[in-house]
Amino acid sequence: MNFEEIKSKLKNYTVGIAGVGGLGSNCAIALARVGVGKIIISDFDIVYESNLNRQYFFKDQIGLRKVDALKENIQRINPEIEIIDNYIKLNEDNIVEIYKDCDVIVEAFDLAEMKKMLIETLLSELPEKPIIIGIGMAGYGDSNSIDFRQSENLYICGDEKSEVSDENPPLAPRVGMVANMQANTVLEILLSKK
Amino acid sequence: MNITLNNRPESFGQERITISELLEIKNFTFKMLVIKVNNKLVKKDSYDSSVIKNGDDVTVLHLVSGG
């Protein structure tokens, strides 16, 4: 497929992104650049200076809602993308309603318990839906540890072991690797649809 | 019995084991787990009662913070 064909196919699809921090913001930007038709983003947080070491926001966006700032950044890159933005904290009771019509859902939370909540909710309530999760991306170096595996409709990106801490912070390169691996998996799923 | 655990073949002497026993044998001591057996979610409250048998496909995800 050439890029025009890829773009015209991707235009028909909707991708849900749960959380727009390091994983979600970078994944959304990659998907917007290649022309995914509609992106549904949700996050309850605002942009802090400490986010700028890895998240796709700018210094003059500190204090804005992340969903508003990301929408603005996506529109500066590709104004044709339709963005549905929810300034909301996702939980067991609202996830299904927000994401049920997506072709693919990207898990992009930072906290392990939120990842668990989202995965369990989707596996029980929307068992057929492809879910792409990011686990393990703290620190720097060791590129080869970042891996990909699939378990039915669950797609797992990351090293599955490195946990963030003060001594092992999340940083742009490895977080970006996993975010872009998630975006790459979205394309693989959408472009193989009949 | 032979099962698939995280996409790899694994053999056990027993004919059936519970999820709790599997976690103990494999030394999965982490708290934040998501477990699927034959693509069906198994919640924590049934780890003691849910049985794994020959041919099952088991996925154990260990969730760590970061993103």
Coordinates of C-alpha atoms in Angstrom, one line a residue:
Chain A
M1 CA 0.0 0.0 0.0
N2 CA 1.3 3.5 -0.8
F3 CA 0.7 6.3 1.7
E4 CA -2.4 7.6 -0.1
E5 CA -4.0 4.2 0.2
I6 CA -3.0 3.8 3.8
K7 CA -4.4 7.3 4.6
S8 CA -7.7 6.7 2.9
K9 CA -8.2 3.4 4.7
L10 CA -7.2 4.7 8.1
K11 CA -9.7 7.6 7.7
N12 CA -12.6 5.1 8.3
Y13 CA -11.5 4.0 11.7
T14 CA -11.8 5.1 15.3
V15 CA -9.0 4.6 17.9
G16 CA -9.6 5.0 21.6
I17 CA -6.7 6.2 23.9
A18 CA -7.1 5.8 27.6
G19 CA -4.9 8.4 29.3
V20 CA -2.8 11.0 27.5
G21 CA 0.4 11.2 29.4
G22 CA 3.7 9.8 28.1
L23 CA 2.2 6.8 26.2
G24 CA -1.1 8.4 25.1
S25 CA 0.1 11.8 23.9
N26 CA 2.9 10.3 21.8
C27 CA 0.8 7.5 20.5
A28 CA -2.0 9.9 19.5
I29 CA 0.4 12.2 17.6
A30 CA 1.8 9.2 15.6
L31 CA -1.7 8.1 14.7
A32 CA -2.7 11.7 13.8
R33 CA 0.3 12.0 11.5
V34 CA -0.6 9.0 9.5
G35 CA -4.3 9.9 9.3
V36 CA -6.4 7.8 11.6
G37 CA -10.0 9.2 11.1
K38 CA -11.2 9.7 14.7
I39 CA -9.4 9.5 18.0
I40 CA -11.1 9.4 21.4
I41 CA -8.9 10.7 24.2
S42 CA -9.7 10.8 28.0
D43 CA -7.6 12.1 30.9
F44 CA -8.4 14.0 34.1
D45 CA -5.0 15.6 34.5
I46 CA -3.4 19.0 33.6
V47 CA 0.0 19.6 32.1
Y48 CA 2.9 20.0 34.6
E49 CA 6.4 21.0 33.9
S50 CA 7.6 17.6 35.1
N51 CA 5.6 16.0 32.2
L52 CA 7.7 17.7 29.5
N53 CA 10.6 15.2 29.8
R54 CA 8.4 12.7 27.8
Q55 CA 4.9 13.9 27.1
Y56 CA 3.9 15.6 23.8
F57 CA 3.1 19.0 25.3
F58 CA 4.9 22.4 25.3
K59 CA 6.1 24.8 28.0
D60 CA 3.4 27.3 27.2
Q61 CA 0.8 24.6 27.8
I62 CA 1.6 24.1 31.5
G63 CA -1.6 24.3 33.5
L64 CA -3.9 23.4 30.6
R65 CA -6.0 20.2 30.6
K66 CA -4.0 17.5 28.9
V67 CA -6.9 16.6 26.6
D68 CA -7.3 20.2 25.5
A69 CA -3.5 20.7 24.9
L70 CA -3.2 17.4 23.0
K71 CA -6.2 18.3 20.8
E72 CA -4.6 21.6 19.9
N73 CA -1.3 19.9 19.1
I74 CA -3.0 17.2 16.9
Q75 CA -4.9 19.9 15.1
R76 CA -1.7 21.8 14.4
I77 CA -0.3 18.6 12.7
N78 CA -3.4 17.3 11.0
P79 CA -6.6 19.3 11.2
E80 CA -8.6 16.6 9.4
I81 CA -8.5 14.3 12.4
E82 CA -11.7 14.2 14.4
I83 CA -11.0 14.3 18.2
I84 CA -13.4 13.4 20.9
D85 CA -11.9 14.7 24.2
N86 CA -13.2 13.7 27.6
Y87 CA -11.8 15.6 30.7
I88 CA -12.7 12.7 33.0
K89 CA -11.2 10.1 35.3
L90 CA -11.9 6.7 33.7
N91 CA -13.3 4.0 35.9
E92 CA -15.2 0.6 35.6
D93 CA -18.4 2.5 35.1
N94 CA -17.6 4.9 32.2
I95 CA -14.9 3.0 30.1
V96 CA -17.3 0.9 28.1
E97 CA -19.7 3.7 27.2
I98 CA -16.8 6.0 26.1
Y99 CA -14.8 3.4 24.1
K100 CA -17.4 0.8 22.9
D101 CA -17.5 2.0 19.3
C102 CA -13.7 2.1 18.8
D103 CA -12.0 -0.3 16.5
V104 CA -9.0 -0.5 18.8
I105 CA -8.3 0.7 22.3
V106 CA -4.8 1.8 23.5
E107 CA -4.1 1.5 27.3
A108 CA -1.9 4.5 28.1
F109 CA -2.1 4.9 31.9
D110 CA 0.8 5.4 34.2
L111 CA -0.3 3.6 37.4
A112 CA -0.3 -0.2 37.4
E113 CA -3.7 -0.4 39.2
M114 CA -5.3 1.8 36.5
K115 CA -3.8 -0.5 33.8
K116 CA -5.3 -3.5 35.7
M117 CA -8.7 -1.9 36.0
L118 CA -8.9 -1.0 32.3
I119 CA -7.7 -4.4 31.1
E120 CA -10.1 -6.3 33.4
T121 CA -13.0 -4.1 32.5
L122 CA -12.5 -4.4 28.8
L123 CA -11.8 -8.2 28.9
S124 CA -15.0 -8.7 30.7
E125 CA -17.3 -6.2 29.1
L126 CA -15.9 -6.0 25.5
P127 CA -14.1 -9.3 25.1
E128 CA -13.7 -9.1 21.3
K129 CA -12.1 -5.6 21.3
P130 CA -8.4 -5.4 20.4
I131 CA -6.5 -3.8 23.4
I132 CA -2.9 -2.6 23.1
I133 CA -1.2 -2.1 26.4
G134 CA 2.1 -0.6 27.5
I135 CA 4.0 -2.3 30.4
G136 CA 7.6 -1.5 31.4
M137 CA 9.5 1.4 29.9
A138 CA 11.3 3.1 32.9
G139 CA 14.9 4.4 32.7
Y140 CA 17.1 4.5 29.7
G141 CA 19.3 2.2 27.5
D142 CA 18.6 -1.6 27.1
S143 CA 16.6 -1.0 23.9
N144 CA 16.5 -4.7 23.2
S145 CA 14.4 -5.4 26.3
I146 CA 11.4 -3.6 24.8
D147 CA 9.4 -6.4 23.4
F148 CA 6.0 -7.2 21.8
R149 CA 3.7 -10.1 22.3
Q150 CA 0.1 -11.0 21.5
S151 CA -2.3 -13.0 23.5
E152 CA -5.5 -13.3 21.4
N153 CA -6.9 -9.7 21.3
L154 CA -4.5 -8.4 23.9
Y155 CA -1.3 -6.9 22.5
I156 CA 1.5 -6.2 24.9
C157 CA 4.2 -3.6 24.3
G158 CA 7.2 -3.0 26.6
D159 CA 9.7 -4.8 28.7
E160 CA 7.1 -6.1 31.2
K161 CA 9.4 -5.5 34.1
S162 CA 10.9 -2.0 34.6
E163 CA 8.8 -0.1 37.1
V164 CA 9.2 3.7 37.4
S165 CA 10.7 5.1 40.6
D166 CA 12.7 8.1 41.7
E167 CA 15.9 6.3 40.6
N168 CA 14.3 4.9 37.5
P169 CA 12.2 7.6 36.0
P170 CA 10.2 7.5 32.8
L171 CA 12.0 9.4 30.0
A172 CA 11.2 10.4 26.5
P173 CA 13.2 7.8 24.5
R174 CA 11.9 4.5 26.1
V175 CA 8.4 5.9 26.7
G176 CA 8.3 7.1 23.1
M177 CA 9.5 3.7 21.9
V178 CA 6.6 1.9 23.6
A179 CA 4.1 4.6 22.6
N180 CA 5.1 4.3 19.0
M181 CA 5.1 0.5 19.2
Q182 CA 1.5 0.8 20.4
A183 CA 0.7 3.1 17.4
N184 CA 2.5 0.7 15.1
T185 CA 0.3 -2.1 16.4
V186 CA -2.8 0.0 15.8
L187 CA -1.9 0.4 12.2
E188 CA -1.1 -3.3 11.8
I189 CA -4.6 -4.2 13.1
L190 CA -6.5 -1.5 11.2
L191 CA -4.7 -2.0 7.9
S192 CA -5.3 -5.8 7.9
K193 CA -9.0 -5.3 8.3
K194 CA -11.1 -6.4 5.3
Chain B
M1 CA 0.0 -32.0 31.9
N2 CA 1.2 -29.6 29.2
I3 CA -0.1 -26.0 29.0
T4 CA 0.9 -22.8 27.2
L5 CA 2.1 -20.2 29.7
N6 CA 2.7 -16.7 28.2
N7 CA 3.1 -18.1 24.7
R8 CA 5.6 -20.8 25.8
P9 CA 5.0 -24.5 26.4
E10 CA 5.2 -25.6 30.1
S11 CA 4.9 -29.1 31.6
F12 CA 3.7 -30.0 35.2
G13 CA 3.7 -33.3 37.0
Q14 CA 0.1 -32.7 38.2
E15 CA -3.0 -33.4 36.1
R16 CA -4.8 -30.2 37.3
I17 CA -3.7 -27.2 39.4
T18 CA -5.4 -24.2 40.6
I19 CA -4.3 -20.7 39.5
S20 CA -3.0 -20.1 43.0
E21 CA -0.9 -23.2 42.8
L22 CA 0.4 -22.2 39.4
L23 CA 1.5 -18.8 40.8
E24 CA 3.2 -20.5 43.7
I25 CA 5.0 -23.0 41.5
K26 CA 6.2 -20.4 39.1
N27 CA 7.0 -18.0 41.9
F28 CA 4.8 -15.2 40.6
T29 CA 4.7 -13.3 43.8
F30 CA 3.6 -9.9 42.4
K31 CA 0.4 -8.3 43.5
M32 CA -0.7 -6.5 40.3
L33 CA -1.6 -9.4 38.0
V34 CA -4.1 -9.9 35.2
I35 CA -4.7 -13.6 34.3
K36 CA -6.5 -15.1 31.3
V37 CA -7.2 -18.8 30.8
N38 CA -8.2 -19.7 27.2
N39 CA -8.7 -16.0 26.6
K40 CA -11.2 -15.6 29.5
L41 CA -10.4 -13.3 32.3
V42 CA -10.0 -14.9 35.7
K43 CA -10.5 -12.5 38.6
K44 CA -8.5 -12.7 41.8
D45 CA -11.3 -14.0 44.0
S46 CA -11.4 -17.2 41.9
Y47 CA -7.6 -18.0 41.8
D48 CA -8.1 -20.7 44.5
S49 CA -11.1 -22.3 42.8
S50 CA -10.2 -21.9 39.1
V51 CA -8.5 -25.1 37.7
I52 CA -5.9 -25.3 34.9
K53 CA -5.8 -28.5 32.9
N54 CA -4.0 -30.1 30.0
G55 CA -4.0 -28.0 26.9
D56 CA -5.0 -24.7 28.5
D57 CA -3.6 -21.5 27.3
V58 CA -2.7 -19.3 30.2
T59 CA -1.6 -15.6 30.1
V60 CA -0.2 -14.0 33.2
L61 CA 0.4 -10.3 33.0
H62 CA 2.4 -8.5 35.6
L63 CA 1.5 -4.8 35.6
V64 CA 4.1 -2.3 36.5
S65 CA 3.7 1.5 36.7
G66 CA 5.0 3.8 34.0
G67 CA 3.6 5.6 31.1

